[in-house]
Short mmCIF file of N, CA, C and O and ligand atoms in Angstrom, two decimals:
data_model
loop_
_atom_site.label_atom_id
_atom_site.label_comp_id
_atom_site.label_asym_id
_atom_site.label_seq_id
_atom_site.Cartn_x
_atom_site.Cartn_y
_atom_site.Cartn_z
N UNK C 230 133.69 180.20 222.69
CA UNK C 230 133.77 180.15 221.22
C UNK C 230 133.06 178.90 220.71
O UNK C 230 133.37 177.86 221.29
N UNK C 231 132.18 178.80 219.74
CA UNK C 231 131.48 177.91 219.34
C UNK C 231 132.13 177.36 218.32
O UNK C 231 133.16 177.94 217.99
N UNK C 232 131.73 176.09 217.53
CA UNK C 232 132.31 175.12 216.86
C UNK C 232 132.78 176.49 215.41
O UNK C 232 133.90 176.61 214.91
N UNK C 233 131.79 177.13 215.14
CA UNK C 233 132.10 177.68 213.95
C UNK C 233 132.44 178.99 213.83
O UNK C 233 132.47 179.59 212.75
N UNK C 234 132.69 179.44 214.85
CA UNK C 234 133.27 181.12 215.03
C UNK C 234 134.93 181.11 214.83
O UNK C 234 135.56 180.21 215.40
N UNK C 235 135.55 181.97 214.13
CA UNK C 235 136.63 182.19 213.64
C UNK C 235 137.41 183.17 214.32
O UNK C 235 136.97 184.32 214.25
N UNK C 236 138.33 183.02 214.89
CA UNK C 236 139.44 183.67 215.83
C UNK C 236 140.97 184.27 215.14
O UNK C 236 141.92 183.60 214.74
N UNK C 237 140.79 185.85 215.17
CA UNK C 237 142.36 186.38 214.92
C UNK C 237 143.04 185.99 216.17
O UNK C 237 142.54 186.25 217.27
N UNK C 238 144.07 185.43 216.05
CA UNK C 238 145.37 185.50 217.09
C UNK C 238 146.02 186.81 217.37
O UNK C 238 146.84 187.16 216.51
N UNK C 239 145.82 187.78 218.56
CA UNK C 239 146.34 188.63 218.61
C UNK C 239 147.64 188.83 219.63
O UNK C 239 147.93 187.72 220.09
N UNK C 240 148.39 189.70 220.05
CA UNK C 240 149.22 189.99 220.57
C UNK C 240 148.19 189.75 222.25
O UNK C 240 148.69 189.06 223.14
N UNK C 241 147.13 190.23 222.39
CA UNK C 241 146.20 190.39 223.06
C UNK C 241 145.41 188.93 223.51
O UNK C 241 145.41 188.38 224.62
N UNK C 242 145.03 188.69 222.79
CA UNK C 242 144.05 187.04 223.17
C UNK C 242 145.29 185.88 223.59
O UNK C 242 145.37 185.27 224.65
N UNK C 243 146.31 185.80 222.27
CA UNK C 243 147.20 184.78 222.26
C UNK C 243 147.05 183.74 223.51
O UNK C 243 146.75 182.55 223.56
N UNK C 244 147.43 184.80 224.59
CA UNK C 244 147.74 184.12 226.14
C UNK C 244 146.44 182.94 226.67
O UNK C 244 146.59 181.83 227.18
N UNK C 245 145.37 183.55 226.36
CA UNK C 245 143.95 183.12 226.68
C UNK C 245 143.71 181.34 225.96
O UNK C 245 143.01 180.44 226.43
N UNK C 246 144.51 181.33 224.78
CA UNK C 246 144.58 180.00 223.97
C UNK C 246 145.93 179.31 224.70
O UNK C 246 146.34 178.39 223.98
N UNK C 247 146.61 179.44 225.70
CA UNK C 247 148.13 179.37 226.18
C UNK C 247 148.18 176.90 226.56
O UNK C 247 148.93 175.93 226.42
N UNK C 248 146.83 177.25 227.03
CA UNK C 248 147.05 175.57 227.60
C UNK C 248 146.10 174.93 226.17
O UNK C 248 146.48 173.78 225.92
N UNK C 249 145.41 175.23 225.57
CA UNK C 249 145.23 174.92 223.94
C UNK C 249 146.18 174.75 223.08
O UNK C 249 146.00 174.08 222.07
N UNK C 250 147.08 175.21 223.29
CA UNK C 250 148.47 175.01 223.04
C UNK C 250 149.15 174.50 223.07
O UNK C 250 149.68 174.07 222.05
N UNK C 251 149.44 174.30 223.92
CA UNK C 251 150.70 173.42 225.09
C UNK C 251 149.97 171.92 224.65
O UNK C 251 150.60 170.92 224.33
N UNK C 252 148.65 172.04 224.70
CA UNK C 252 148.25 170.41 224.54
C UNK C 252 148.24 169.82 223.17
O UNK C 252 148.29 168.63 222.88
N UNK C 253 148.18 170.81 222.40
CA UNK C 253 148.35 170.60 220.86
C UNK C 253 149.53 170.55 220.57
O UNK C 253 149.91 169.55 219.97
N UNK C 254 150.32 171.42 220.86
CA UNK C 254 151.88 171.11 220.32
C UNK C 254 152.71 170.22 221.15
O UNK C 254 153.60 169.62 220.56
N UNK C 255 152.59 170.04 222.37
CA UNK C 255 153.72 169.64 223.22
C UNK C 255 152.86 168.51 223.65
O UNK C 255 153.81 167.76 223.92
N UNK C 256 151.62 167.65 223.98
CA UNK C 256 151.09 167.23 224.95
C UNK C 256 150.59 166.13 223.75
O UNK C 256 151.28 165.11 223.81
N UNK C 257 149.63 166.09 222.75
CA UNK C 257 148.89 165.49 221.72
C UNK C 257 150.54 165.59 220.28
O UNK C 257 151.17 164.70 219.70
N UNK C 258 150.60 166.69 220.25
CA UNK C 258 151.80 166.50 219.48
C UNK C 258 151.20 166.65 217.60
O UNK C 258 151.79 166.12 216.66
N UNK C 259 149.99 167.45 217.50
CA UNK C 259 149.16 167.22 216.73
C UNK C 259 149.39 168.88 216.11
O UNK C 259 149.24 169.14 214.91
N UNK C 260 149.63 169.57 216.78
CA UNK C 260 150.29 170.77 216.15
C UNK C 260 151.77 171.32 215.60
O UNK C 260 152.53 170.92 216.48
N UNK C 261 152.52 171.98 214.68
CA UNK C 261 151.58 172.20 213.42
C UNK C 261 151.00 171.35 212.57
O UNK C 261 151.84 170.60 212.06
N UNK C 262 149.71 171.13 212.14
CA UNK C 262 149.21 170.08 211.58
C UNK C 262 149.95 170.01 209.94
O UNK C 262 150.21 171.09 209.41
N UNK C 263 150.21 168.91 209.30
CA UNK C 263 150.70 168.14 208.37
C UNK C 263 152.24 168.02 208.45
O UNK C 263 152.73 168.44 209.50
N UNK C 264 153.05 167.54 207.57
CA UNK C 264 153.83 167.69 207.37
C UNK C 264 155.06 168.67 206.56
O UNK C 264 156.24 168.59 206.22
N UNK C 265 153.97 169.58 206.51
CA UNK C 265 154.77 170.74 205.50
C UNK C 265 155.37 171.93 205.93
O UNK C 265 156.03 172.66 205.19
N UNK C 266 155.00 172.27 207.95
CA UNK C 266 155.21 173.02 208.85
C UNK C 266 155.69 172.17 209.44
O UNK C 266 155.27 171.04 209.64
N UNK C 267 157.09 172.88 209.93
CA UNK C 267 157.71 172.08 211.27
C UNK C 267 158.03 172.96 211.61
O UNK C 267 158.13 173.91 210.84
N UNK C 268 158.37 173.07 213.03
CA UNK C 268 158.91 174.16 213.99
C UNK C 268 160.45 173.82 213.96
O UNK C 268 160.95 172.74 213.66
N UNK C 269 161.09 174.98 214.33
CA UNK C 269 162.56 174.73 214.51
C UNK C 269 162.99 174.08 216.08
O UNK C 269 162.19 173.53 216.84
N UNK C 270 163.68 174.19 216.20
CA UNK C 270 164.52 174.00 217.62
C UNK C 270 163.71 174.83 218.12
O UNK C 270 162.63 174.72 218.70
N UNK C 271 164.63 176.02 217.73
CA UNK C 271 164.53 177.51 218.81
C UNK C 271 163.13 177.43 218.86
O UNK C 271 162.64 177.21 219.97
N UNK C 272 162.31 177.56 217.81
CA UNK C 272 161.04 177.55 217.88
C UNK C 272 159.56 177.45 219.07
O UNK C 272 158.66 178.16 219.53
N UNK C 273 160.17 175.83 219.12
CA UNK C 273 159.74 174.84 220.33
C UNK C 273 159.93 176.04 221.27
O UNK C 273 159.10 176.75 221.83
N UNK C 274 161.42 176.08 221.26
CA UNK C 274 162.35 176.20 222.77
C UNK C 274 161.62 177.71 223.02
O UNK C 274 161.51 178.07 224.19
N UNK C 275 161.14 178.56 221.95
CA UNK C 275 160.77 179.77 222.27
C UNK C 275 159.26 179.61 223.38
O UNK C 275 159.01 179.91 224.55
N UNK C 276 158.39 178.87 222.09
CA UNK C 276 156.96 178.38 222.76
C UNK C 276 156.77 177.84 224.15
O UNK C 276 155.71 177.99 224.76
N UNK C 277 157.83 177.22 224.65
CA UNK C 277 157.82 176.58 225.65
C UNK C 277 158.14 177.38 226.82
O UNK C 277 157.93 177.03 227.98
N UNK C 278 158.76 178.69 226.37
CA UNK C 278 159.51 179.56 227.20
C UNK C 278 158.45 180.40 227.71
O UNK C 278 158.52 180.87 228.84
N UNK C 279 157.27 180.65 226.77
CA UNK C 279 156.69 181.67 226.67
C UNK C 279 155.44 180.77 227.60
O UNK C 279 154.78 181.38 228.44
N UNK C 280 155.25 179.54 227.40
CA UNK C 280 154.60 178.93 228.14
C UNK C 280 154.74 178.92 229.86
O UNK C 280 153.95 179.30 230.72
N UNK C 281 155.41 178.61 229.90
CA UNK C 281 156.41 178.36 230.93
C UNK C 281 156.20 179.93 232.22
O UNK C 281 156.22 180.11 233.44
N UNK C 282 156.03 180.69 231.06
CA UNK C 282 155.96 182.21 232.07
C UNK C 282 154.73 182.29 232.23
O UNK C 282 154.45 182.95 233.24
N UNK C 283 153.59 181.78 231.50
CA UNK C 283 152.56 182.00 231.84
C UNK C 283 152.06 181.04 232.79
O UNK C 283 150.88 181.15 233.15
N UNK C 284 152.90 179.98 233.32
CA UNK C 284 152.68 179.01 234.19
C UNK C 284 151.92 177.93 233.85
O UNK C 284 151.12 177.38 234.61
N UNK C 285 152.28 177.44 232.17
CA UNK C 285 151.09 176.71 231.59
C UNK C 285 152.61 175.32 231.70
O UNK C 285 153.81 175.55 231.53
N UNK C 286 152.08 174.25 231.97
CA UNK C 286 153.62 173.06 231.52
C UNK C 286 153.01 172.02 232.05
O UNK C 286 153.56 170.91 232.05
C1 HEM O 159 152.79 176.49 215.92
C2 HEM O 159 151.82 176.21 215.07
C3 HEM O 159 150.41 175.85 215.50
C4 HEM O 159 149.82 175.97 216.72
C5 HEM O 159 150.41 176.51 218.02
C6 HEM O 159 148.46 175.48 216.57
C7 HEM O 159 147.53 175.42 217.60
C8 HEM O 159 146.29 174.87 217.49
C9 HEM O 159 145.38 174.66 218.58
C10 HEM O 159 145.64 175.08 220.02
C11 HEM O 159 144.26 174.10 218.08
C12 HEM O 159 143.03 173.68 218.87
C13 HEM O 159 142.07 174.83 218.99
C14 HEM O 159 141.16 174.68 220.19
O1 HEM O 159 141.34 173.76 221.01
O2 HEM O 159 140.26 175.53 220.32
C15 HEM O 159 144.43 173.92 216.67
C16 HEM O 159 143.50 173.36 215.80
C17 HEM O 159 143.66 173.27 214.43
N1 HEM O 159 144.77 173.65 213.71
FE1 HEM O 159 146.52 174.32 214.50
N2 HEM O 159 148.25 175.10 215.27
C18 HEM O 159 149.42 175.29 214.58
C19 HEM O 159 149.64 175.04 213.24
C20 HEM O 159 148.67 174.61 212.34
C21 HEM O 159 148.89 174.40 210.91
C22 HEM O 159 150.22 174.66 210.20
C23 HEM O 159 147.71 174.00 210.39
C24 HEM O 159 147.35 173.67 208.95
C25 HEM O 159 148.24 173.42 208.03
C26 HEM O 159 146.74 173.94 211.45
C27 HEM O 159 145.42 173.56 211.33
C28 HEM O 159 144.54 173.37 212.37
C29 HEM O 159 143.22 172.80 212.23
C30 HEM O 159 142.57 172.38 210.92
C31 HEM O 159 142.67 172.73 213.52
C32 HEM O 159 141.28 172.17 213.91
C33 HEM O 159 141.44 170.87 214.65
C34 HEM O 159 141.99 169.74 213.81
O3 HEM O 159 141.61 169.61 212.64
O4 HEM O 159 142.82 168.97 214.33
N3 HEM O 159 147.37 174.31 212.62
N4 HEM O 159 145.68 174.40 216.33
#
């Protein structure tokens, strides 16, 4: 994917972005960006779960 190509998140790709992820939300800590999105508890605890199965941590 190049700097300016635009990506749907699907049920399908999701997995493929899985350690893009993990490093943005859990690792850099830079996802969701601003302060107007926050994740819940469960939230995290879901993402991490879902991580976790895909063997991304
Ligand atoms: C659970 C929520 C979110 C997740 C998992 C997430 C995930 C990511 C990831 C993985 C990237 C990097 C893409 C790559 O490396 O190719 C990214 C970039 C980005 N995201 Fe998010 N994101 C979330 C929420 C948000 C929100 C709420 C906003 C805006 C309000 C946002 C705005 C952006 C922007 C502008 C970028 C480009 C890089 C930057 O400016 O830092 N994201 N996001």
């Amino acid at each position: 994917m190049t700097e300016y190509e635009r990506k749907v998140f699907t049920i399908e790709n999701m997995s493929k972005s899985a350690k893009a992820i993990h490093k943005q939300v859990f690792l850099k800590k830079k996802m969701p960006k601003g302060d107007q999105i926050k994740l819940t508890e469960k939230e995290y605890k879901v993402l991490k779960e879902w991580l976790l199965e895909l063997g991304v941590e």
